[in-house]
XYZ file of C-alpha atoms in Angstrom:
740
model
C -0.167 0.071 0.274
C 1.451 3.335 -1.245
C 1.788 6.240 1.779
C 1.985 9.166 -0.272
C 4.730 10.380 2.123
C 8.462 10.479 2.275
C 10.349 11.358 5.650
C 13.660 12.421 7.041
C 14.275 11.544 10.539
C 16.823 13.054 12.876
C 19.251 15.944 11.990
C 22.058 16.065 9.917
C 22.950 19.916 8.981
C 25.019 18.957 5.570
C 21.472 17.767 3.887
C 20.063 21.307 4.197
C 20.622 22.077 0.316
C 19.551 18.555 -0.719
C 16.876 18.554 1.607
C 15.257 21.759 0.600
C 15.133 20.379 -3.181
C 13.545 17.316 -2.179
C 10.921 18.412 -0.180
C 9.687 21.606 -2.183
C 5.954 22.823 -1.840
C 4.893 25.045 -5.122
C 1.763 25.872 -7.022
C 3.331 27.250 -10.605
C 3.542 30.942 -9.162
C 6.169 29.908 -6.196
C 7.754 27.508 -4.849
C 9.169 26.855 -1.166
C 12.203 25.171 -0.642
C 11.905 22.154 2.146
C 13.977 23.890 4.746
C 13.663 24.496 8.398
C 11.310 27.680 9.391
C 14.492 28.997 11.663
C 16.802 28.885 8.307
C 18.284 32.062 7.314
C 20.196 32.783 3.926
C 23.433 30.910 4.755
C 21.346 27.992 4.709
C 19.373 28.379 1.273
C 15.744 28.921 2.221
C 14.030 29.967 -0.404
C 10.295 31.286 -2.193
C 11.164 31.037 -5.230
C 8.749 33.329 -7.487
C 7.729 32.257 -11.174
C 9.000 34.500 -13.930
C 10.426 37.701 -12.541
C 14.288 38.251 -13.300
C 16.668 40.602 -12.243
C 20.520 41.261 -12.557
C 22.405 42.500 -9.582
C 25.792 41.036 -10.010
C 26.605 37.988 -12.473
C 24.185 36.816 -14.570
C 20.099 37.253 -14.280
C 18.314 35.122 -12.217
C 14.340 34.409 -10.541
C 13.872 36.553 -7.881
C 13.330 35.053 -4.666
C 10.938 36.729 -2.327
C 11.383 37.848 1.225
C 11.171 34.553 3.733
C 7.555 35.012 5.314
C 8.140 31.518 6.624
C 10.639 32.564 9.146
C 10.028 31.101 12.726
C 11.781 30.345 15.808
C 11.123 29.399 19.561
C 12.028 31.361 23.024
C 11.620 28.688 26.130
C 12.109 30.610 29.253
C 14.025 32.926 27.765
C 16.166 31.056 25.993
C 16.631 30.304 22.016
C 15.779 27.033 20.359
C 16.155 26.286 17.168
C 18.552 24.518 14.430
C 21.427 23.981 14.294
C 22.134 26.002 17.098
C 20.394 23.777 20.158
C 20.570 20.104 19.137
C 17.076 18.338 19.102
C 16.422 14.906 21.222
C 14.050 14.259 18.238
C 13.117 15.491 14.811
C 12.174 15.208 11.273
C 10.529 16.321 8.419
C 7.835 14.897 6.011
C 5.975 15.637 2.808
C 2.750 14.820 1.942
C 3.393 14.772 -2.106
C -0.433 13.342 -2.875
C -1.631 17.582 -1.757
C 1.677 19.184 -1.063
C 2.261 19.854 2.639
C 5.322 20.129 4.360
C 5.800 19.048 8.322
C 8.232 19.309 10.566
C 8.523 17.935 14.440
C 11.291 18.748 16.736
C 11.466 18.089 20.525
C 13.983 19.725 22.485
C 15.239 19.140 26.608
C 15.053 22.532 28.413
C 16.477 22.748 31.948
C 12.633 22.218 32.898
C 11.401 19.502 30.694
C 10.843 19.051 26.861
C 9.254 21.019 24.336
C 7.929 20.016 20.966
C 7.223 22.275 17.705
C 5.307 21.029 15.263
C 4.859 22.675 11.915
C 2.926 22.447 8.212
C 3.018 24.472 5.309
C 1.498 24.645 1.907
C 1.478 26.709 -1.277
C -1.917 27.041 -2.082
C -2.800 25.272 -5.057
C -6.898 26.823 -5.059
C -5.271 30.229 -4.430
C -1.913 30.190 -5.508
C -0.747 33.534 -4.074
C -1.546 32.421 -0.311
C 0.878 30.251 1.975
C -0.808 28.711 4.246
C 1.521 27.556 7.878
C 0.081 26.067 11.235
C 2.584 25.781 14.623
C 1.797 23.641 17.672
C 3.507 23.819 20.561
C 3.016 21.523 23.679
C 5.220 21.202 26.804
C 5.686 18.386 29.841
C 5.847 21.882 32.082
C 4.535 24.881 32.492
C 6.683 26.607 29.858
C 6.970 30.187 29.030
C 6.832 29.804 25.466
C 7.788 33.109 22.553
C 6.971 31.989 19.112
C 8.613 34.386 16.873
C 7.442 34.368 13.009
C 7.616 36.786 10.822
C 9.121 37.854 7.333
C 13.059 37.867 6.710
C 14.010 40.570 4.126
C 17.935 38.954 3.794
C 17.211 36.369 1.196
C 19.453 33.685 -0.387
C 20.650 34.551 -3.857
C 23.444 33.166 -5.982
C 24.069 36.658 -7.588
C 21.837 38.712 -5.800
C 20.548 41.002 -4.115
C 17.564 41.755 -6.035
C 15.642 43.642 -4.074
C 15.667 47.361 -3.180
C 13.587 49.928 -1.302
C 12.475 47.549 0.459
C 9.952 48.821 3.501
C 8.749 47.058 6.441
C 5.347 48.037 8.181
C 3.064 46.935 10.924
C -0.653 47.203 10.066
C -2.732 46.977 13.001
C -2.289 43.202 13.585
C -0.946 42.026 10.502
C 2.779 43.200 8.808
C 3.560 43.510 5.140
C 7.193 43.852 3.352
C 7.386 45.760 0.133
C 10.350 46.089 -2.316
C 11.332 46.332 -6.256
C 13.385 44.737 -8.589
C 16.652 46.609 -9.445
C 16.543 46.447 -13.515
C 12.779 46.934 -14.161
C 11.258 48.263 -10.739
C 8.972 45.534 -10.313
C 6.749 45.851 -7.173
C 6.551 43.157 -4.660
C 4.520 42.762 -1.613
C 4.477 40.066 0.822
C 2.002 40.138 3.698
C 1.834 38.022 7.188
C -0.926 37.491 9.718
C -1.143 35.386 12.268
C -3.953 34.116 14.592
C -3.366 32.483 18.180
C -6.423 29.806 19.227
C -5.540 30.643 22.940
C -4.902 33.733 24.971
C -1.603 35.190 24.311
C 0.342 38.383 24.141
C 1.315 39.632 21.105
C 3.950 42.542 20.141
C 5.490 43.548 16.591
C 9.183 44.329 16.213
C 11.753 45.482 13.617
C 14.952 43.815 13.731
C 17.970 42.822 11.959
C 16.069 43.171 8.355
C 13.194 41.375 9.862
C 9.685 42.256 10.736
C 8.399 39.910 13.297
C 5.479 38.812 15.557
C 6.252 37.858 19.046
C 3.597 35.721 20.745
C 3.788 35.381 24.743
C 2.230 32.510 26.596
C 2.370 29.714 29.189
C 1.795 26.303 28.545
C -0.204 24.010 30.557
C 1.416 20.344 30.888
C 0.395 18.033 28.003
C -1.877 20.706 26.311
C -1.273 21.686 22.519
C -1.119 25.585 21.471
C -1.878 25.888 17.878
C -1.073 29.149 15.916
C -2.490 29.969 12.202
C -0.320 31.867 9.777
C -1.069 33.182 6.490
C 1.299 34.468 3.716
C 0.192 36.531 0.711
C 1.934 37.334 -2.380
C 0.868 39.895 -5.380
C 4.044 41.643 -7.525
C 3.252 44.360 -10.147
C 3.029 41.965 -12.704
C -0.200 40.627 -11.098
C -1.906 43.822 -10.043
C -1.558 47.434 -10.038
C -1.466 47.710 -6.015
C 0.328 44.641 -4.920
C 0.733 45.774 -1.075
C -2.963 46.648 -0.998
C -3.946 43.456 -2.781
C -1.682 41.531 -0.302
C -3.024 42.806 2.666
C -6.576 42.579 1.461
C -6.226 38.565 0.814
C -4.569 38.259 3.947
C -7.840 39.590 5.726
C -9.981 37.683 3.607
C -7.950 34.253 3.975
C -7.903 35.016 7.811
C -11.673 35.435 7.872
C -12.162 32.049 5.828
C -9.834 30.090 8.353
C -6.940 28.059 7.736
C -8.755 24.776 7.831
C -11.179 26.019 4.934
C -7.927 27.414 3.002
C -6.277 23.566 3.404
C -9.467 21.793 2.551
C -9.747 23.970 -0.956
C -5.806 23.070 -1.394
C -6.482 19.425 -0.886
C -9.437 19.469 -3.093
C -7.654 20.986 -5.922
C -5.220 18.927 -5.662
C -7.120 15.764 -5.881
C -8.662 16.696 -8.858
C -5.163 17.045 -10.406
C -4.410 13.285 -9.379
C -7.690 12.052 -11.078
C -5.597 12.357 -14.514
C -2.176 11.841 -13.285
C -2.261 9.262 -10.920
C -0.076 6.315 -12.241
C -0.966 2.814 -10.329
C 1.482 -0.017 -10.030
C 1.099 -3.347 -8.149
C 3.805 -5.384 -7.078
C 6.131 -2.740 -7.005
C 5.271 -0.305 -4.338
C 8.777 1.476 -4.976
C 8.698 2.159 -8.627
C 4.704 3.445 -7.849
C 5.557 6.050 -4.833
C 9.012 7.188 -7.215
C 7.050 7.644 -10.409
C 3.855 9.734 -8.505
C 6.784 11.397 -6.180
C 7.688 12.494 -9.798
C 4.510 13.582 -10.959
C 4.081 15.706 -7.947
C 6.837 17.740 -8.714
C 5.512 18.253 -12.456
C 2.144 19.655 -10.772
C 3.887 21.650 -8.435
C 5.479 24.141 -10.877
C 2.884 24.019 -13.725
C 2.171 27.899 -14.600
C -1.885 27.798 -14.227
C -2.126 31.336 -13.375
C -0.866 33.025 -16.413
C -0.731 32.258 -20.104
C 2.975 34.036 -20.333
C 5.160 31.524 -18.570
C 7.179 28.336 -19.049
C 8.907 25.883 -16.487
C 12.055 26.345 -16.303
C 14.877 23.582 -16.082
C 15.115 23.397 -12.127
C 11.332 24.733 -11.515
C 10.691 26.734 -8.795
C 13.799 24.817 -6.165
C 15.520 27.994 -6.561
C 18.032 30.430 -9.120
C 19.710 27.658 -10.399
C 20.671 27.678 -14.112
C 18.960 31.152 -13.894
C 15.569 29.962 -13.797
C 15.780 29.671 -17.731
C 13.674 27.777 -19.701
C 15.491 25.099 -21.748
C 14.804 22.084 -23.975
C 13.693 19.967 -21.517
C 10.144 21.539 -21.501
C 9.305 20.496 -24.975
C 10.744 17.225 -24.932
C 10.304 16.015 -21.442
C 7.404 18.021 -19.984
C 4.932 19.029 -22.812
C 4.618 15.297 -23.574
C 3.459 14.585 -19.795
C 0.756 17.684 -19.837
C -0.094 16.788 -23.201
C -1.349 13.462 -21.528
C -2.755 14.917 -18.644
C -3.681 18.384 -18.391
C -3.234 19.519 -22.335
C -4.532 23.191 -20.949
C -0.986 23.165 -19.471
C 0.767 21.927 -22.280
C -0.647 24.621 -24.092
C 0.589 27.202 -22.375
C 3.907 26.018 -22.605
C 4.020 25.991 -26.251
C 2.448 29.258 -26.432
C 4.929 30.753 -24.315
C 7.023 30.263 -27.281
C 5.481 32.278 -29.824
C 5.380 34.686 -27.359
C 9.295 34.593 -27.301
C 9.837 34.620 -31.206
C 10.395 38.374 -31.982
C 12.115 40.881 -30.554
C 11.496 41.801 -27.159
C 11.103 45.053 -25.317
C 14.453 47.422 -24.552
C 15.913 47.374 -20.784
C 17.550 50.861 -20.671
C 18.687 50.678 -16.627
C 21.256 48.046 -17.228
C 22.038 48.850 -20.995
C 20.835 45.449 -22.517
C 20.297 46.670 -25.592
C 17.634 44.076 -26.368
C 16.098 40.843 -24.731
C 16.573 38.912 -28.078
C 13.496 37.111 -29.039
C 14.466 33.688 -31.313
C 14.203 36.004 -34.721
C 16.823 38.548 -33.061
C 18.978 35.629 -32.033
C 19.253 34.410 -35.382
C 19.840 37.284 -37.069
C 22.874 38.280 -34.661
C 24.760 35.271 -35.701
C 23.758 36.141 -39.362
C 21.176 33.266 -39.581
C 17.652 33.688 -41.016
C 14.733 32.297 -39.122
C 13.857 31.669 -35.637
C 17.065 30.744 -33.440
C 15.478 29.987 -29.937
C 17.693 30.773 -26.685
C 19.346 28.117 -24.965
C 18.605 29.434 -21.738
C 15.108 31.677 -22.254
C 13.912 34.372 -19.918
C 11.150 36.554 -20.004
C 10.696 37.988 -23.745
C 12.849 35.238 -25.350
C 16.212 36.671 -23.550
C 18.764 34.255 -23.781
C 20.586 34.150 -20.508
C 23.229 31.712 -21.311
C 26.848 33.229 -21.217
C 29.953 32.622 -23.620
C 31.376 31.748 -20.437
C 29.114 29.190 -18.545
C 31.758 27.275 -16.428
C 34.135 28.234 -14.098
C 37.535 26.331 -14.329
C 38.697 24.777 -11.091
C 42.212 25.483 -11.254
C 42.286 28.791 -12.478
C 39.206 30.275 -11.472
C 38.508 31.958 -14.263
C 35.592 31.542 -16.874
C 36.008 29.113 -19.433
C 34.653 29.868 -22.869
C 31.532 27.301 -23.743
C 29.310 27.116 -26.551
C 26.096 26.536 -25.528
C 24.351 29.499 -26.791
C 25.625 29.846 -30.025
C 26.233 25.920 -31.043
C 22.949 24.190 -29.606
C 20.987 24.688 -32.690
C 18.548 21.817 -31.768
C 16.671 24.050 -29.136
C 14.550 25.375 -32.128
C 13.825 21.686 -33.482
C 12.480 20.942 -29.825
C 10.345 23.993 -29.862
C 8.690 22.460 -33.444
C 8.722 19.030 -31.964
C 6.664 20.014 -28.935
C 4.029 21.751 -30.954
C 3.427 19.163 -33.324
C 3.331 16.321 -30.726
C 0.701 18.124 -28.832
C -1.465 18.536 -31.854
C -1.152 14.977 -32.757
C -1.888 13.700 -29.375
C -4.882 16.652 -28.272
C -5.971 17.141 -32.002
C -6.019 20.753 -31.392
C -4.681 21.852 -34.320
C -5.607 25.539 -33.514
C -2.016 25.519 -32.373
C -1.167 25.594 -35.635
C -3.377 28.824 -36.617
C -1.335 31.932 -37.925
C 1.464 32.072 -34.879
C 1.769 28.401 -34.786
C 2.511 28.580 -38.459
C 4.827 31.430 -38.237
C 6.806 29.461 -35.207
C 7.214 26.543 -37.729
C 8.541 28.336 -41.043
C 10.761 30.559 -39.065
C 12.402 27.740 -37.281
C 12.521 25.321 -40.732
C 14.069 29.031 -42.293
C 16.664 28.584 -39.508
C 17.854 25.539 -40.661
C 17.644 26.374 -44.217
C 20.216 29.041 -43.280
C 22.925 26.714 -41.266
C 22.741 24.142 -44.786
C 26.189 23.628 -46.455
C 27.319 21.816 -49.281
C 30.650 20.550 -50.582
C 31.859 20.966 -53.857
C 32.231 17.366 -54.367
C 28.952 16.313 -52.640
C 25.407 17.054 -53.431
C 24.025 16.672 -50.126
C 23.465 19.547 -47.206
C 25.296 19.266 -44.002
C 25.015 21.164 -40.926
C 28.397 21.903 -39.155
C 29.798 23.505 -35.984
C 27.378 22.425 -33.446
C 26.879 21.092 -30.274
C 24.684 18.206 -29.997
C 22.586 16.624 -26.715
C 26.172 15.109 -25.650
C 27.618 18.601 -24.578
C 31.104 17.073 -23.987
C 31.848 17.492 -27.359
C 31.894 21.114 -28.733
C 31.772 22.457 -32.280
C 31.442 19.244 -34.036
C 29.876 18.662 -37.463
C 26.804 16.426 -38.640
C 25.547 15.760 -35.363
C 23.200 12.650 -36.015
C 20.739 14.142 -33.485
C 21.051 17.727 -34.820
C 20.203 16.542 -38.432
C 17.643 14.612 -37.878
C 15.408 16.944 -35.913
C 16.382 19.533 -38.737
C 15.147 17.122 -41.301
C 11.936 16.619 -38.975
C 11.343 20.351 -38.781
C 11.819 21.096 -42.666
C 9.361 17.869 -43.604
C 7.064 19.158 -41.368
C 7.358 22.830 -41.874
C 5.979 21.587 -45.562
C 3.405 19.990 -44.283
C 2.261 22.717 -42.313
C 2.569 25.414 -45.116
C 0.283 23.119 -47.314
C -2.267 22.909 -44.668
C -2.222 26.998 -43.871
C -1.921 27.363 -47.659
C -5.620 25.426 -47.846
C -6.887 26.789 -44.834
C -5.841 30.706 -45.518
C -3.909 30.892 -42.564
C -0.477 31.379 -43.698
C 1.013 34.624 -42.883
C 0.857 37.204 -45.780
C 4.654 37.966 -45.748
C 4.900 34.033 -46.857
C 5.673 32.710 -50.336
C 4.060 29.522 -49.646
C 4.994 27.651 -53.157
C 8.489 29.279 -52.713
C 9.029 27.878 -49.213
C 7.673 24.499 -50.124
C 9.932 23.602 -52.815
C 13.274 24.979 -50.453
C 12.265 23.108 -47.622
C 10.993 19.961 -49.558
C 14.900 20.194 -51.272
C 16.436 20.572 -48.079
C 14.462 18.029 -46.003
C 15.808 15.598 -49.027
C 19.270 16.095 -49.098
C 19.999 16.715 -45.628
C 23.024 14.115 -44.920
C 21.887 11.931 -42.326
C 24.076 9.509 -39.860
C 23.194 5.906 -41.129
C 24.140 2.422 -39.398
C 27.329 1.596 -40.105
C 28.503 -1.560 -41.929
C 31.671 -3.368 -40.796
C 32.626 -5.851 -38.209
C 34.045 -2.888 -35.942
C 30.922 -0.664 -35.933
C 28.212 -3.074 -37.466
C 24.904 -1.165 -37.153
C 25.969 1.530 -35.002
C 25.348 5.255 -35.978
C 28.491 7.543 -35.436
C 27.075 10.531 -33.390
C 28.771 12.966 -35.543
C 31.777 13.055 -38.078
C 35.288 11.811 -36.484
C 33.360 10.287 -33.611
C 34.500 6.915 -33.800
C 38.054 8.209 -34.264
C 38.017 9.483 -30.864
C 39.567 7.783 -27.992
C 37.860 4.591 -26.927
C 38.517 4.172 -23.446
C 36.497 2.994 -20.710
C 33.914 5.746 -18.135
C 35.867 4.411 -15.473
C 39.494 5.383 -16.656
C 38.368 8.732 -17.961
C 36.802 9.728 -14.313
C 40.050 8.229 -12.990
C 41.838 11.380 -15.026
C 40.208 13.866 -13.121
C 42.516 16.170 -10.897
C 39.133 17.840 -9.091
C 35.940 16.186 -8.497
C 34.028 19.338 -9.709
C 36.373 19.578 -13.078
C 34.189 19.854 -16.116
C 34.391 16.959 -18.614
C 33.850 18.973 -21.551
C 35.121 22.098 -23.306
C 38.520 22.393 -24.947
C 40.291 20.670 -22.302
C 38.148 18.125 -20.528
C 38.605 14.716 -19.509
C 36.086 13.599 -21.931
C 36.317 16.185 -24.897
C 38.832 13.708 -27.064
C 36.978 10.481 -26.141
C 34.147 8.508 -27.199
C 32.747 9.102 -23.593
C 29.283 11.174 -23.786
C 27.825 13.159 -21.297
C 23.852 12.320 -21.995
C 22.000 10.125 -24.322
C 22.367 11.618 -28.180
C 22.205 8.883 -30.710
C 20.056 6.976 -28.437
C 17.482 10.090 -27.976
C 17.149 10.324 -32.095
C 16.469 6.390 -32.033
C 13.941 6.948 -29.421
C 12.151 9.487 -31.293
C 12.372 7.919 -34.719
C 12.212 4.228 -33.862
C 9.933 2.913 -36.183
C 12.255 4.069 -39.076
C 15.156 1.816 -37.780
C 15.002 -2.332 -37.797
C 15.242 -3.505 -33.915
C 18.626 -4.986 -34.704
C 19.766 -1.075 -35.215
C 18.404 0.006 -32.359
C 19.805 -2.913 -30.069
C 23.332 -2.375 -31.258
C 23.274 1.455 -30.656
C 21.731 1.023 -27.020
C 24.753 -1.986 -26.575
C 27.419 0.181 -27.736
C 26.486 3.980 -26.124
C 25.372 2.876 -23.038
C 28.858 2.188 -21.253
C 30.158 5.073 -23.116
C 27.488 7.537 -21.442
C 28.642 9.234 -18.211
C 24.632 9.953 -17.628
C 26.135 13.503 -16.230
C 22.669 14.949 -16.951
C 19.480 13.949 -15.467
C 17.895 13.601 -19.051
C 19.548 11.043 -20.283
C 18.526 7.969 -18.203
C 14.952 8.008 -19.458
C 16.049 8.100 -23.222
C 17.979 4.665 -22.376
C 15.126 3.228 -20.394
C 12.304 4.016 -22.960
C 14.537 2.721 -26.064
C 15.330 -0.461 -23.981
C 11.759 -0.999 -23.423
C 11.471 -0.737 -27.490
C 13.788 -3.192 -28.038
C 11.665 -5.722 -25.626
C 14.256 -5.250 -22.691
C 12.020 -4.127 -19.783
C 14.396 -5.499 -17.182
C 17.347 -3.368 -18.504
C 14.910 -0.506 -19.005
C 14.049 -0.572 -15.449
C 17.296 0.767 -13.405
C 17.463 3.777 -15.938
C 13.584 4.214 -14.962
C 14.087 4.148 -11.769
C 17.112 6.241 -12.067
C 14.783 9.197 -13.484
C 12.190 8.318 -10.894
C 14.057 8.761 -7.846
C 16.080 12.069 -9.276
C 15.231 13.919 -6.627
C 14.692 11.419 -3.957
C 18.124 9.922 -3.907
C 21.324 11.500 -2.682
C 24.279 11.810 -4.439
C 23.024 13.901 -7.935
C 25.373 16.131 -9.607
C 25.649 19.621 -8.040
C 28.247 21.002 -9.369
C 29.535 22.452 -13.228
C 32.990 23.405 -12.332
C 32.192 25.991 -9.513
C 28.996 26.494 -10.354
C 26.065 25.374 -8.283
C 23.600 23.560 -10.234
C 21.635 21.885 -7.561
C 17.706 21.666 -7.576
C 14.860 19.528 -8.923
C 14.946 17.968 -12.250
C 11.454 18.237 -13.856
C 12.925 16.980 -16.900
C 13.815 13.835 -15.413
C 10.244 13.700 -13.636
C 8.741 13.737 -17.246
C 10.902 10.887 -18.521
C 9.913 8.619 -15.499
C 6.156 9.211 -16.750
C 6.831 8.582 -20.405
C 8.955 5.481 -19.608
C 6.029 3.945 -18.135
C 3.263 5.255 -20.638
C 5.357 4.862 -23.720
C 7.869 2.776 -22.637
C 6.010 -0.283 -20.326
C 2.862 0.430 -21.440
C 3.528 1.042 -24.905
C 1.093 3.506 -25.610
C 1.393 5.017 -29.040
C -1.031 6.199 -31.844
C -1.547 3.971 -35.235
C -3.923 5.410 -37.991
C -5.142 7.855 -35.606
C -6.113 5.468 -32.586
C -4.651 4.809 -29.284
C -2.993 1.117 -28.942
C -0.718 -0.322 -26.604
C 2.496 -2.665 -26.718
C 3.386 -3.505 -23.281
C 6.846 -4.393 -21.956
C 6.455 -4.484 -18.349
C 9.279 -5.693 -16.157
C 8.898 -8.700 -13.901
C 8.606 -6.679 -10.752
C 5.239 -4.935 -12.220
C 2.699 -7.217 -11.758
C -0.229 -4.634 -13.147
C 0.223 -1.174 -14.436
C -3.053 1.406 -14.511
C -3.146 5.090 -15.610
C -5.310 7.446 -17.443
C -4.372 9.703 -20.713
C -6.117 12.498 -22.483
C -5.973 11.645 -25.850
C -8.093 13.634 -28.647
C -10.050 15.307 -25.896
C -11.147 12.003 -24.767
C -10.342 10.208 -21.425
C -8.782 6.725 -21.667
C -8.243 4.020 -18.861
C -5.053 1.847 -19.425
C -4.753 -1.316 -17.895
C -1.697 -3.621 -18.412
C -0.418 -6.811 -16.777
C 2.305 -9.232 -17.758
C -0.071 -10.828 -21.070
C -1.996 -7.865 -22.277
C -3.284 -4.450 -21.889
C -6.491 -2.894 -22.522
C -7.172 0.741 -23.308
C -11.252 1.800 -22.226
C -12.764 4.975 -22.945
C -14.283 6.604 -19.769
């Protein structure tokens, strides 16, 4: 029987960063790291806000809010908080069915024991509210002071990001207002408390905090409950964030904590109706995949139409809070199957970042370049999407994205300018959504324009040698980032062909419907794109004994040093050393960071014989470091397609456990890259649905070709296909799909 709860008993201070990710709660508007209430900036607490970015020092990153969850205890005048005073018992837990964080801590004092229990959640029904509850008990007549309020000194990787900070009391409530440096976006965080017992209450401003001090004396064995509400608004939400935050605070107090929690839980239950996965025989796998789904649900932007999902979700400022190809390739499929409205929002975000965005004058950032602008800057046509996309399509990726651990100097990297497969990911996400949902309205004018501009981009990349007739794409980085500036990457070329082929189809349909934008000559574009798609060079399976059926990852890959992963790892002089770049330990070898050819084969598996799929899986897996959380899911799905669910299983679990298991990669050189892994969560779900259940479409019908691992006796879940909901049931013998 599943428990829907993860727990951590005991206290280890060094786990603060990892537990902050693992016990995250969120609602798409904000994410609350799973850290303790008494933690200050040095122990990495954060309430990470979606969609608002700022530059202070270093690069632009999302803004962390003033910490309205800050709290601690005094007992008989002495402070009791972690890690300063060690407890006699302590634990935290997360109800990932409903997104509720719990904590319990017992301290021994000079006169007896005191226990603090807390719970908190990011309102899923009302995303501008955070709810908290404190329960305090003692086995003696304790003089208690509960200190709780708003801490304005927040943890930032490259901050601070807030200025003009004001802290004010408002009768029994308090409010902090501030604004961001670059754009002057107003932010308001209000806080109110309500004690269910007689207490004296004071407000103070001290050490960059505004605090409530609540005094009372306990009766032995009795529990004293204090409820707290935190409300958040920004200038992107409303005209007057301060007044809205205070108004919602009063409304929440009137409705009461229990009512807010009940509505929150009810909303979560509605989400699980379409998302829950049931696995009989393997509880660990069932809990891991549903925990992965929990994280995807927690970061979906339901409150607005202008946001997508960053690569680290809402777990902090890592990767600059930017949107990568992860979203279209690993998250859109999940939402298309369970909540198509969210999938559509994620794709519409790309429409809105196609063109030139607004100008920020304060820091003399000339343009926040959209996809069209970025392509033009490099001398290309069409749409070259941002590798690390922030608002307006601004590419937050720098030319020096990694720091050398030996010199401390930034290293030149080429992620921003050479990972051209990003635009293909956008097209893939759009077309996958349309195919799965049947909602071809996404291909109205802006959808057509997006796909055509991406096709124009790939067309402008094409090269032709004087001695050959086919077209090539040179000087790129594929999904394997350890090998830079390579030619004819198998994945990149195949995805470019995919875009060109589908652009022809989209143009034909748009011409028939009259939705082709006026600036396009449909016949000319069709002819150009069709010719390019036909003549584009693709890496083919090799013949010959040494590399029989193997697809070379890029030109010259087979000539690189063929050495084991263990040997390459043994060459490291520093555990944080970057493996790629000009001088990385892997850059001159066949060792790769993540699935590259295998990703291509998984996406286009129907184009290859099973013997080719198997040969490449066998060849590339021992040569893959799996240095990215995106990698394992692709290996898992392809293993299922070659009839090897047992070999798929550990890769599936690696994806599903990405945020549950300790030891994940948290550094790239000297840059902290820790946080949650929503792309891995999406890959885990896709492995269940497309891999183990074998769900796919054939002639417009939903079918299944099951490949269950031995540990799974039965598998059951729902999917929404073509606006109809289906229940899928798989066992070791067969699968059934029933329309509900």
